[in-house]
Amino acid sequence: MKSNRRSFIKKSSLMIGTGLIANPFSSYSTTKKTFTVGEIMDLFIAQIPGAPFSQTVDTLKTGSKEQKVTGIVTTMFATLTVIRKAIELNANFIIAHEPTFYNHADETGWLQNDSVYQFKRKLLDEHGIVIWRNHDYVHSLKIDGVQLGVVQELGWEKYYKQNAVLNLPETTLEELISHIKMKMEVPALRYVGDLSQKASKILLMPGAAGGKRQIEMLMKEKPDVLICGESPEWETPEYVRNANEMGQKLGLIIIGHSASEEGGSEFMAAWLKKNILDVSVSHIVSDNSLSII
């Protein structure tokens, strides 16, 4: 059974600019009553240093920029369940953080004769749902929007210094695991290390940065614990196991990709509510595709 991680629709309560964290956005609040998809995309992208990017996966997966927006849903994955709920809410614009069609670039040529792809595409097209992936841009804010959202979700704002490192009051690996499970409402976490190990300096890398990047950051920052979304078992988990076998005190906590970045989609919902007035915005939790038995 999947965990009841949050209520199915969560009106985001993340407060941009709380604690020691400055608001990474200029305010674009306006009395404009209607928006097109393209206008909303442009407002967000205008906040990104060096944007728009010439190469990015942050493209429309369905629909057009000219479509008038009736409502917005933010989510990690545009699952069929999320799409159906968006239809119920009369929300025709879904901003998803991850791919819609099962590969990083959302290439669909190889799926044209597949019944699962055809069903999903038909549902989207029949109801005029536009999907925009917002991955590269939200991660490229001066303060990474996903990382900030996760920091807020975990209640660690006052320990966050606009980078991947947090200096928490001394705790243990086991207590960190318990805290993450409670705050993120996940039923189980994978870890490497001694549960009684003392921990204070934390390296937070939501999502899947890749084993090489994770290990390079471990080498550079020398934290007590790395918290990440996922990593192939032969990469970072094996590196951390070897470190422990040679006598180092190093912990690794693997949350799972979806749960580890959910705060970023809540962060996006908070930005929309602040800057796109008179348009209904809901955050829908897509949950993990994998169950635990």
PDB file of C-alpha atoms in Angstrom:
ATOM      1  CA  MET A   1       0.000   0.000   0.000  1.00  0.00           C
ATOM      2  CA  LYS A   2       1.241   3.487  -0.825  1.00  0.00           C
ATOM      3  CA  SER A   3       1.845   5.827   2.068  1.00  0.00           C
ATOM      4  CA  ASN A   4      -0.656   8.581   2.739  1.00  0.00           C
ATOM      5  CA  ARG A   5       2.162  11.055   2.278  1.00  0.00           C
ATOM      6  CA  ARG A   6      -0.059  14.113   2.098  1.00  0.00           C
ATOM      7  CA  SER A   7      -3.671  14.832   1.323  1.00  0.00           C
ATOM      8  CA  PHE A   8      -4.264  14.269  -2.369  1.00  0.00           C
ATOM      9  CA  ILE A   9      -4.504  17.966  -3.141  1.00  0.00           C
ATOM     10  CA  LYS A  10      -2.377  20.233  -0.987  1.00  0.00           C
ATOM     11  CA  LYS A  11      -2.748  23.987  -1.127  1.00  0.00           C
ATOM     12  CA  SER A  12       0.884  24.909  -0.658  1.00  0.00           C
ATOM     13  CA  SER A  13       1.770  26.590   2.619  1.00  0.00           C
ATOM     14  CA  LEU A  14       5.447  27.142   1.838  1.00  0.00           C
ATOM     15  CA  MET A  15       6.384  30.732   2.615  1.00  0.00           C
ATOM     16  CA  ILE A  16       8.998  32.204   0.300  1.00  0.00           C
ATOM     17  CA  GLY A  17      11.290  34.517   2.187  1.00  0.00           C
ATOM     18  CA  THR A  18      10.891  33.016   5.668  1.00  0.00           C
ATOM     19  CA  GLY A  19      13.743  32.635   8.125  1.00  0.00           C
ATOM     20  CA  LEU A  20      17.141  33.510   6.705  1.00  0.00           C
ATOM     21  CA  ILE A  21      16.218  32.783   3.118  1.00  0.00           C
ATOM     22  CA  ALA A  22      15.675  35.758   0.828  1.00  0.00           C
ATOM     23  CA  ASN A  23      12.937  35.718  -1.821  1.00  0.00           C
ATOM     24  CA  PRO A  24      14.692  34.575  -5.025  1.00  0.00           C
ATOM     25  CA  PHE A  25      12.050  36.275  -7.191  1.00  0.00           C
ATOM     26  CA  SER A  26      11.019  39.754  -8.119  1.00  0.00           C
ATOM     27  CA  SER A  27       7.289  40.192  -7.593  1.00  0.00           C
ATOM     28  CA  TYR A  28       5.194  40.048 -10.734  1.00  0.00           C
ATOM     29  CA  SER A  29       1.802  40.192  -9.038  1.00  0.00           C
ATOM     30  CA  THR A  30      -0.703  41.735 -11.430  1.00  0.00           C
ATOM     31  CA  THR A  31      -4.389  42.439 -11.726  1.00  0.00           C
ATOM     32  CA  LYS A  32      -4.447  40.738 -15.128  1.00  0.00           C
ATOM     33  CA  LYS A  33      -7.470  38.427 -15.188  1.00  0.00           C
ATOM     34  CA  THR A  34      -6.461  35.966 -17.904  1.00  0.00           C
ATOM     35  CA  PHE A  35      -3.148  34.426 -18.892  1.00  0.00           C
ATOM     36  CA  THR A  36      -1.923  32.239 -21.702  1.00  0.00           C
ATOM     37  CA  VAL A  37       0.379  29.309 -21.033  1.00  0.00           C
ATOM     38  CA  GLY A  38       3.222  31.187 -22.726  1.00  0.00           C
ATOM     39  CA  GLU A  39       2.756  34.303 -20.573  1.00  0.00           C
ATOM     40  CA  ILE A  40       3.059  32.273 -17.364  1.00  0.00           C
ATOM     41  CA  MET A  41       6.079  30.391 -18.659  1.00  0.00           C
ATOM     42  CA  ASP A  42       7.770  33.645 -19.676  1.00  0.00           C
ATOM     43  CA  LEU A  43       7.182  35.254 -16.273  1.00  0.00           C
ATOM     44  CA  PHE A  44       8.855  32.355 -14.508  1.00  0.00           C
ATOM     45  CA  ILE A  45      11.715  31.957 -16.976  1.00  0.00           C
ATOM     46  CA  ALA A  46      12.480  35.693 -16.712  1.00  0.00           C
ATOM     47  CA  GLN A  47      13.704  35.019 -13.146  1.00  0.00           C
ATOM     48  CA  ILE A  48      16.385  32.540 -14.248  1.00  0.00           C
ATOM     49  CA  PRO A  49      19.995  33.703 -14.744  1.00  0.00           C
ATOM     50  CA  GLY A  50      21.035  33.146 -18.362  1.00  0.00           C
ATOM     51  CA  ALA A  51      17.574  32.076 -19.510  1.00  0.00           C
ATOM     52  CA  PRO A  52      16.043  31.136 -21.832  1.00  0.00           C
ATOM     53  CA  PHE A  53      18.298  28.132 -22.387  1.00  0.00           C
ATOM     54  CA  SER A  54      19.096  27.018 -25.936  1.00  0.00           C
ATOM     55  CA  GLN A  55      19.044  23.371 -24.850  1.00  0.00           C
ATOM     56  CA  THR A  56      16.582  22.225 -22.209  1.00  0.00           C
ATOM     57  CA  VAL A  57      14.024  19.513 -21.505  1.00  0.00           C
ATOM     58  CA  ASP A  58      11.690  22.220 -20.182  1.00  0.00           C
ATOM     59  CA  THR A  59       9.375  22.235 -23.183  1.00  0.00           C
ATOM     60  CA  LEU A  60       5.665  21.778 -23.729  1.00  0.00           C
ATOM     61  CA  LYS A  61       4.762  18.105 -23.915  1.00  0.00           C
ATOM     62  CA  THR A  62       1.183  18.766 -25.065  1.00  0.00           C
ATOM     63  CA  GLY A  63      -0.821  21.822 -26.127  1.00  0.00           C
ATOM     64  CA  SER A  64       0.360  25.283 -27.123  1.00  0.00           C
ATOM     65  CA  LYS A  65       1.637  28.488 -25.526  1.00  0.00           C
ATOM     66  CA  GLU A  66      -1.370  30.388 -26.897  1.00  0.00           C
ATOM     67  CA  GLN A  67      -3.895  28.428 -24.843  1.00  0.00           C
ATOM     68  CA  LYS A  68      -5.817  30.430 -22.234  1.00  0.00           C
ATOM     69  CA  VAL A  69      -5.283  29.040 -18.728  1.00  0.00           C
ATOM     70  CA  THR A  70      -8.362  28.053 -16.710  1.00  0.00           C
ATOM     71  CA  GLY A  71      -6.416  26.682 -13.751  1.00  0.00           C
ATOM     72  CA  ILE A  72      -2.975  25.326 -12.875  1.00  0.00           C
ATOM     73  CA  VAL A  73      -1.793  22.121 -11.222  1.00  0.00           C
ATOM     74  CA  THR A  74       1.777  21.560 -10.066  1.00  0.00           C
ATOM     75  CA  THR A  75       3.047  18.040  -9.552  1.00  0.00           C
ATOM     76  CA  MET A  76       6.113  15.844  -9.759  1.00  0.00           C
ATOM     77  CA  PHE A  77       4.685  13.445 -12.354  1.00  0.00           C
ATOM     78  CA  ALA A  78       1.699  14.010 -14.653  1.00  0.00           C
ATOM     79  CA  THR A  79       0.163  10.628 -13.893  1.00  0.00           C
ATOM     80  CA  LEU A  80      -3.251   9.615 -15.185  1.00  0.00           C
ATOM     81  CA  THR A  81      -4.610  10.159 -11.688  1.00  0.00           C
ATOM     82  CA  VAL A  82      -3.179  13.680 -11.576  1.00  0.00           C
ATOM     83  CA  ILE A  83      -4.532  14.452 -15.056  1.00  0.00           C
ATOM     84  CA  ARG A  84      -8.015  13.250 -14.100  1.00  0.00           C
ATOM     85  CA  LYS A  85      -7.971  15.361 -10.960  1.00  0.00           C
ATOM     86  CA  ALA A  86      -6.859  18.396 -12.988  1.00  0.00           C
ATOM     87  CA  ILE A  87      -9.856  17.822 -15.282  1.00  0.00           C
ATOM     88  CA  GLU A  88     -12.159  17.741 -12.237  1.00  0.00           C
ATOM     89  CA  LEU A  89     -10.673  21.054 -11.099  1.00  0.00           C
ATOM     90  CA  ASN A  90     -11.105  22.632 -14.557  1.00  0.00           C
ATOM     91  CA  ALA A  91      -7.327  23.154 -14.598  1.00  0.00           C
ATOM     92  CA  ASN A  92      -5.957  22.877 -18.125  1.00  0.00           C
ATOM     93  CA  PHE A  93      -2.285  23.645 -17.374  1.00  0.00           C
ATOM     94  CA  ILE A  94      -0.119  21.068 -15.583  1.00  0.00           C
ATOM     95  CA  ILE A  95       3.417  22.046 -14.580  1.00  0.00           C
ATOM     96  CA  ALA A  96       5.305  18.806 -13.956  1.00  0.00           C
ATOM     97  CA  HIS A  97       8.865  18.486 -12.715  1.00  0.00           C
ATOM     98  CA  GLU A  98       9.615  15.150 -14.332  1.00  0.00           C
ATOM     99  CA  PRO A  99       8.976  13.574 -17.769  1.00  0.00           C
ATOM    100  CA  THR A 100       5.468  12.776 -18.975  1.00  0.00           C
ATOM    101  CA  PHE A 101       6.311  10.043 -21.487  1.00  0.00           C
ATOM    102  CA  TYR A 102       8.808   7.769 -19.740  1.00  0.00           C
ATOM    103  CA  ASN A 103      12.152   9.183 -20.907  1.00  0.00           C
ATOM    104  CA  HIS A 104      14.203  12.268 -20.074  1.00  0.00           C
ATOM    105  CA  ALA A 105      13.622  14.075 -23.381  1.00  0.00           C
ATOM    106  CA  ASP A 106       9.969  12.950 -23.694  1.00  0.00           C
ATOM    107  CA  GLU A 107      10.680  11.472 -27.110  1.00  0.00           C
ATOM    108  CA  THR A 108       7.523   9.716 -28.312  1.00  0.00           C
ATOM    109  CA  GLY A 109       8.334   8.307 -31.754  1.00  0.00           C
ATOM    110  CA  TRP A 110       9.066   4.890 -30.272  1.00  0.00           C
ATOM    111  CA  LEU A 111       5.743   4.901 -28.381  1.00  0.00           C
ATOM    112  CA  GLN A 112       3.308   5.700 -31.182  1.00  0.00           C
ATOM    113  CA  ASN A 113       1.844   2.169 -31.350  1.00  0.00           C
ATOM    114  CA  ASP A 114       1.816   1.579 -27.600  1.00  0.00           C
ATOM    115  CA  SER A 115      -1.568   1.384 -25.869  1.00  0.00           C
ATOM    116  CA  VAL A 116      -0.396   3.054 -22.619  1.00  0.00           C
ATOM    117  CA  TYR A 117       1.011   6.064 -24.467  1.00  0.00           C
ATOM    118  CA  GLN A 118      -2.047   6.278 -26.733  1.00  0.00           C
ATOM    119  CA  PHE A 119      -4.436   6.232 -23.769  1.00  0.00           C
ATOM    120  CA  LYS A 120      -2.581   8.979 -21.930  1.00  0.00           C
ATOM    121  CA  ARG A 121      -2.173  11.153 -25.000  1.00  0.00           C
ATOM    122  CA  LYS A 122      -5.854  10.817 -25.920  1.00  0.00           C
ATOM    123  CA  LEU A 123      -6.924  11.821 -22.406  1.00  0.00           C
ATOM    124  CA  LEU A 124      -4.724  14.931 -22.544  1.00  0.00           C
ATOM    125  CA  ASP A 125      -5.779  15.938 -26.044  1.00  0.00           C
ATOM    126  CA  GLU A 126      -9.508  15.361 -25.513  1.00  0.00           C
ATOM    127  CA  HIS A 127      -9.530  17.663 -22.506  1.00  0.00           C
ATOM    128  CA  GLY A 128      -7.125  20.263 -23.861  1.00  0.00           C
ATOM    129  CA  ILE A 129      -4.522  19.770 -21.133  1.00  0.00           C
ATOM    130  CA  VAL A 130      -1.189  21.535 -21.610  1.00  0.00           C
ATOM    131  CA  ILE A 131       1.823  19.999 -19.849  1.00  0.00           C
ATOM    132  CA  TRP A 132       5.010  21.995 -19.327  1.00  0.00           C
ATOM    133  CA  ARG A 133       8.010  20.352 -17.740  1.00  0.00           C
ATOM    134  CA  ASN A 134       9.764  22.753 -15.367  1.00  0.00           C
ATOM    135  CA  HIS A 135      12.968  20.990 -14.384  1.00  0.00           C
ATOM    136  CA  ASP A 136      16.069  22.784 -15.632  1.00  0.00           C
ATOM    137  CA  TYR A 137      14.680  26.255 -14.946  1.00  0.00           C
ATOM    138  CA  VAL A 138      13.515  25.744 -11.360  1.00  0.00           C
ATOM    139  CA  HIS A 139      16.832  24.071 -10.525  1.00  0.00           C
ATOM    140  CA  SER A 140      18.707  27.020 -12.097  1.00  0.00           C
ATOM    141  CA  LEU A 141      17.302  29.772  -9.923  1.00  0.00           C
ATOM    142  CA  LYS A 142      19.871  31.750  -7.940  1.00  0.00           C
ATOM    143  CA  ILE A 143      18.578  29.671  -5.035  1.00  0.00           C
ATOM    144  CA  ASP A 144      17.615  26.217  -6.379  1.00  0.00           C
ATOM    145  CA  GLY A 145      13.816  26.202  -6.055  1.00  0.00           C
ATOM    146  CA  VAL A 146      13.619  22.448  -5.497  1.00  0.00           C
ATOM    147  CA  GLN A 147      16.296  22.432  -2.846  1.00  0.00           C
ATOM    148  CA  LEU A 148      14.695  25.410  -1.101  1.00  0.00           C
ATOM    149  CA  GLY A 149      11.292  23.745  -1.164  1.00  0.00           C
ATOM    150  CA  VAL A 150      12.743  20.601   0.418  1.00  0.00           C
ATOM    151  CA  VAL A 151      14.571  22.629   3.083  1.00  0.00           C
ATOM    152  CA  GLN A 152      11.271  24.304   3.980  1.00  0.00           C
ATOM    153  CA  GLU A 153       9.461  20.962   3.994  1.00  0.00           C
ATOM    154  CA  LEU A 154      12.010  19.586   6.469  1.00  0.00           C
ATOM    155  CA  GLY A 155      11.867  22.704   8.658  1.00  0.00           C
ATOM    156  CA  TRP A 156      15.567  23.473   8.231  1.00  0.00           C
ATOM    157  CA  GLU A 157      15.373  27.058   6.907  1.00  0.00           C
ATOM    158  CA  LYS A 158      17.553  28.590   9.603  1.00  0.00           C
ATOM    159  CA  TYR A 159      20.366  26.152   8.861  1.00  0.00           C
ATOM    160  CA  TYR A 160      20.333  26.743   5.099  1.00  0.00           C
ATOM    161  CA  LYS A 161      22.925  29.012   3.469  1.00  0.00           C
ATOM    162  CA  GLN A 162      21.851  28.910  -0.200  1.00  0.00           C
ATOM    163  CA  ASN A 163      23.902  25.863  -1.073  1.00  0.00           C
ATOM    164  CA  ALA A 164      23.706  22.122  -0.601  1.00  0.00           C
ATOM    165  CA  VAL A 165      25.228  22.160   2.904  1.00  0.00           C
ATOM    166  CA  LEU A 166      23.303  22.510   6.162  1.00  0.00           C
ATOM    167  CA  ASN A 167      24.833  22.671   9.623  1.00  0.00           C
ATOM    168  CA  LEU A 168      22.261  21.155  11.977  1.00  0.00           C
ATOM    169  CA  PRO A 169      22.409  20.778  15.751  1.00  0.00           C
ATOM    170  CA  GLU A 170      24.186  17.514  16.498  1.00  0.00           C
ATOM    171  CA  THR A 171      21.977  14.486  15.956  1.00  0.00           C
ATOM    172  CA  THR A 172      22.418  10.875  14.826  1.00  0.00           C
ATOM    173  CA  LEU A 173      21.872   9.135  11.518  1.00  0.00           C
ATOM    174  CA  GLU A 174      18.902   7.295  13.023  1.00  0.00           C
ATOM    175  CA  GLU A 175      17.310  10.522  14.278  1.00  0.00           C
ATOM    176  CA  LEU A 176      17.785  12.121  10.854  1.00  0.00           C
ATOM    177  CA  ILE A 177      16.007   9.195   9.231  1.00  0.00           C
ATOM    178  CA  SER A 178      13.117   9.474  11.689  1.00  0.00           C
ATOM    179  CA  HIS A 179      12.824  13.223  11.089  1.00  0.00           C
ATOM    180  CA  ILE A 180      12.709  12.819   7.289  1.00  0.00           C
ATOM    181  CA  LYS A 181      10.150  10.003   7.498  1.00  0.00           C
ATOM    182  CA  MET A 182       7.905  12.126   9.714  1.00  0.00           C
ATOM    183  CA  LYS A 183       8.187  15.392   7.758  1.00  0.00           C
ATOM    184  CA  MET A 184       7.892  13.831   4.303  1.00  0.00           C
ATOM    185  CA  GLU A 185       5.451  11.134   5.373  1.00  0.00           C
ATOM    186  CA  VAL A 186       7.382   8.342   3.707  1.00  0.00           C
ATOM    187  CA  PRO A 187       7.061   4.811   5.122  1.00  0.00           C
ATOM    188  CA  ALA A 188      10.670   3.676   4.698  1.00  0.00           C
ATOM    189  CA  LEU A 189      14.100   4.977   3.718  1.00  0.00           C
ATOM    190  CA  ARG A 190      17.252   3.241   2.486  1.00  0.00           C
ATOM    191  CA  TYR A 191      20.529   4.111   4.163  1.00  0.00           C
ATOM    192  CA  VAL A 192      24.202   3.245   4.504  1.00  0.00           C
ATOM    193  CA  GLY A 193      26.138   3.745   7.722  1.00  0.00           C
ATOM    194  CA  ASP A 194      26.020   3.316  11.486  1.00  0.00           C
ATOM    195  CA  LEU A 195      22.644   4.428  12.856  1.00  0.00           C
ATOM    196  CA  SER A 196      24.305   5.692  16.053  1.00  0.00           C
ATOM    197  CA  GLN A 197      26.777   7.858  14.107  1.00  0.00           C
ATOM    198  CA  LYS A 198      26.796  11.507  15.186  1.00  0.00           C
ATOM    199  CA  ALA A 199      25.771  13.939  12.453  1.00  0.00           C
ATOM    200  CA  SER A 200      25.728  17.702  12.083  1.00  0.00           C
ATOM    201  CA  LYS A 201      27.054  18.683   8.652  1.00  0.00           C
ATOM    202  CA  ILE A 202      24.503  17.549   6.068  1.00  0.00           C
ATOM    203  CA  LEU A 203      24.818  17.497   2.293  1.00  0.00           C
ATOM    204  CA  LEU A 204      21.342  17.771   0.741  1.00  0.00           C
ATOM    205  CA  MET A 205      21.016  16.724  -2.915  1.00  0.00           C
ATOM    206  CA  PRO A 206      17.360  15.984  -3.816  1.00  0.00           C
ATOM    207  CA  GLY A 207      16.597  14.028  -6.970  1.00  0.00           C
ATOM    208  CA  ALA A 208      19.207  12.123  -8.941  1.00  0.00           C
ATOM    209  CA  ALA A 209      22.313  14.222  -9.492  1.00  0.00           C
ATOM    210  CA  GLY A 210      24.255  11.120 -10.536  1.00  0.00           C
ATOM    211  CA  GLY A 211      26.859   9.119  -8.663  1.00  0.00           C
ATOM    212  CA  LYS A 212      29.864  11.071  -9.935  1.00  0.00           C
ATOM    213  CA  ARG A 213      28.386  14.414  -8.915  1.00  0.00           C
ATOM    214  CA  GLN A 214      27.305  13.085  -5.525  1.00  0.00           C
ATOM    215  CA  ILE A 215      30.749  11.623  -4.824  1.00  0.00           C
ATOM    216  CA  GLU A 216      32.505  14.784  -6.017  1.00  0.00           C
ATOM    217  CA  MET A 217      30.398  16.766  -3.537  1.00  0.00           C
ATOM    218  CA  LEU A 218      31.240  14.273  -0.780  1.00  0.00           C
ATOM    219  CA  MET A 219      34.927  14.738  -1.568  1.00  0.00           C
ATOM    220  CA  LYS A 220      34.617  18.528  -1.582  1.00  0.00           C
ATOM    221  CA  GLU A 221      32.318  19.135   1.411  1.00  0.00           C
ATOM    222  CA  LYS A 222      33.194  16.145   3.633  1.00  0.00           C
ATOM    223  CA  PRO A 223      29.765  15.995   5.329  1.00  0.00           C
ATOM    224  CA  ASP A 224      28.650  13.615   8.029  1.00  0.00           C
ATOM    225  CA  VAL A 225      25.640  12.524   5.965  1.00  0.00           C
ATOM    226  CA  LEU A 226      24.507  12.831   2.354  1.00  0.00           C
ATOM    227  CA  ILE A 227      20.739  12.966   1.824  1.00  0.00           C
ATOM    228  CA  CYS A 228      19.684  12.327  -1.771  1.00  0.00           C
ATOM    229  CA  GLY A 229      16.756  11.173  -3.844  1.00  0.00           C
ATOM    230  CA  GLU A 230      18.297   8.186  -5.541  1.00  0.00           C
ATOM    231  CA  SER A 231      21.563   6.668  -6.721  1.00  0.00           C
ATOM    232  CA  PRO A 232      22.488   3.423  -8.499  1.00  0.00           C
ATOM    233  CA  GLU A 233      23.694   0.886  -5.945  1.00  0.00           C
ATOM    234  CA  TRP A 234      27.086   0.507  -7.641  1.00  0.00           C
ATOM    235  CA  GLU A 235      27.854   4.232  -7.388  1.00  0.00           C
ATOM    236  CA  THR A 236      27.334   6.402  -4.279  1.00  0.00           C
ATOM    237  CA  PRO A 237      26.020   3.645  -1.955  1.00  0.00           C
ATOM    238  CA  GLU A 238      29.094   1.517  -2.731  1.00  0.00           C
ATOM    239  CA  TYR A 239      31.423   4.492  -2.233  1.00  0.00           C
ATOM    240  CA  VAL A 240      29.864   5.211   1.172  1.00  0.00           C
ATOM    241  CA  ARG A 241      30.033   1.540   2.154  1.00  0.00           C
ATOM    242  CA  ASN A 242      33.735   1.456   1.282  1.00  0.00           C
ATOM    243  CA  ALA A 243      34.299   4.645   3.280  1.00  0.00           C
ATOM    244  CA  ASN A 244      32.725   2.999   6.325  1.00  0.00           C
ATOM    245  CA  GLU A 245      34.721  -0.199   5.786  1.00  0.00           C
ATOM    246  CA  MET A 246      37.951   1.803   5.971  1.00  0.00           C
ATOM    247  CA  GLY A 247      36.864   3.447   9.227  1.00  0.00           C
ATOM    248  CA  GLN A 248      35.277   6.721   8.118  1.00  0.00           C
ATOM    249  CA  LYS A 249      32.015   7.880   9.682  1.00  0.00           C
ATOM    250  CA  LEU A 250      29.875   8.703   6.672  1.00  0.00           C
ATOM    251  CA  GLY A 251      26.139   8.227   6.307  1.00  0.00           C
ATOM    252  CA  LEU A 252      23.892   8.075   3.256  1.00  0.00           C
ATOM    253  CA  ILE A 253      20.107   8.447   3.263  1.00  0.00           C
ATOM    254  CA  ILE A 254      18.179   7.685   0.052  1.00  0.00           C
ATOM    255  CA  ILE A 255      14.654   9.096   0.155  1.00  0.00           C
ATOM    256  CA  GLY A 256      13.395   8.101  -3.292  1.00  0.00           C
ATOM    257  CA  HIS A 257      13.246  10.444  -6.266  1.00  0.00           C
ATOM    258  CA  SER A 258       9.622  11.560  -6.103  1.00  0.00           C
ATOM    259  CA  ALA A 259       9.460  12.231  -2.367  1.00  0.00           C
ATOM    260  CA  SER A 260      12.861  13.921  -2.344  1.00  0.00           C
ATOM    261  CA  GLU A 261      11.765  16.645  -4.796  1.00  0.00           C
ATOM    262  CA  GLU A 262       8.076  17.028  -3.925  1.00  0.00           C
ATOM    263  CA  GLY A 263       8.909  20.228  -2.050  1.00  0.00           C
ATOM    264  CA  GLY A 264      10.032  21.759  -5.335  1.00  0.00           C
ATOM    265  CA  SER A 265       6.585  21.375  -6.875  1.00  0.00           C
ATOM    266  CA  GLU A 266       5.074  22.919  -3.743  1.00  0.00           C
ATOM    267  CA  PHE A 267       7.585  25.753  -4.116  1.00  0.00           C
ATOM    268  CA  MET A 268       6.358  26.257  -7.697  1.00  0.00           C
ATOM    269  CA  ALA A 269       2.738  26.393  -6.522  1.00  0.00           C
ATOM    270  CA  ALA A 270       3.693  29.035  -3.944  1.00  0.00           C
ATOM    271  CA  TRP A 271       5.338  31.171  -6.642  1.00  0.00           C
ATOM    272  CA  LEU A 272       2.290  30.923  -8.878  1.00  0.00           C
ATOM    273  CA  LYS A 273      -0.077  31.935  -6.065  1.00  0.00           C
ATOM    274  CA  LYS A 274       2.117  34.920  -5.290  1.00  0.00           C
ATOM    275  CA  ASN A 275       2.552  36.131  -8.860  1.00  0.00           C
ATOM    276  CA  ILE A 276      -0.357  34.838 -10.962  1.00  0.00           C
ATOM    277  CA  LEU A 277      -3.455  36.267  -9.314  1.00  0.00           C
ATOM    278  CA  ASP A 278      -7.035  35.296 -10.198  1.00  0.00           C
ATOM    279  CA  VAL A 279      -5.959  31.857 -11.468  1.00  0.00           C
ATOM    280  CA  SER A 280      -6.669  28.788  -9.350  1.00  0.00           C
ATOM    281  CA  VAL A 281      -3.492  26.916  -8.378  1.00  0.00           C
ATOM    282  CA  SER A 282      -3.374  23.475  -6.746  1.00  0.00           C
ATOM    283  CA  HIS A 283      -0.488  21.197  -5.899  1.00  0.00           C
ATOM    284  CA  ILE A 284      -1.324  17.527  -6.437  1.00  0.00           C
ATOM    285  CA  VAL A 285       0.996  14.902  -5.003  1.00  0.00           C
ATOM    286  CA  SER A 286       1.745  12.256  -7.634  1.00  0.00           C
ATOM    287  CA  ASP A 287       3.267   9.873  -5.051  1.00  0.00           C
ATOM    288  CA  ASN A 288       5.790   7.124  -5.693  1.00  0.00           C
ATOM    289  CA  SER A 289       5.069   4.631  -8.455  1.00  0.00           C
ATOM    290  CA  LEU A 290       6.777   1.936  -6.368  1.00  0.00           C
ATOM    291  CA  SER A 291       5.056   0.340  -3.378  1.00  0.00           C
ATOM    292  CA  ILE A 292       6.722  -1.235  -0.345  1.00  0.00           C
ATOM    293  CA  ILE A 293       5.739  -4.667   0.989  1.00  0.00           C
TER     294      ILE A 293
END
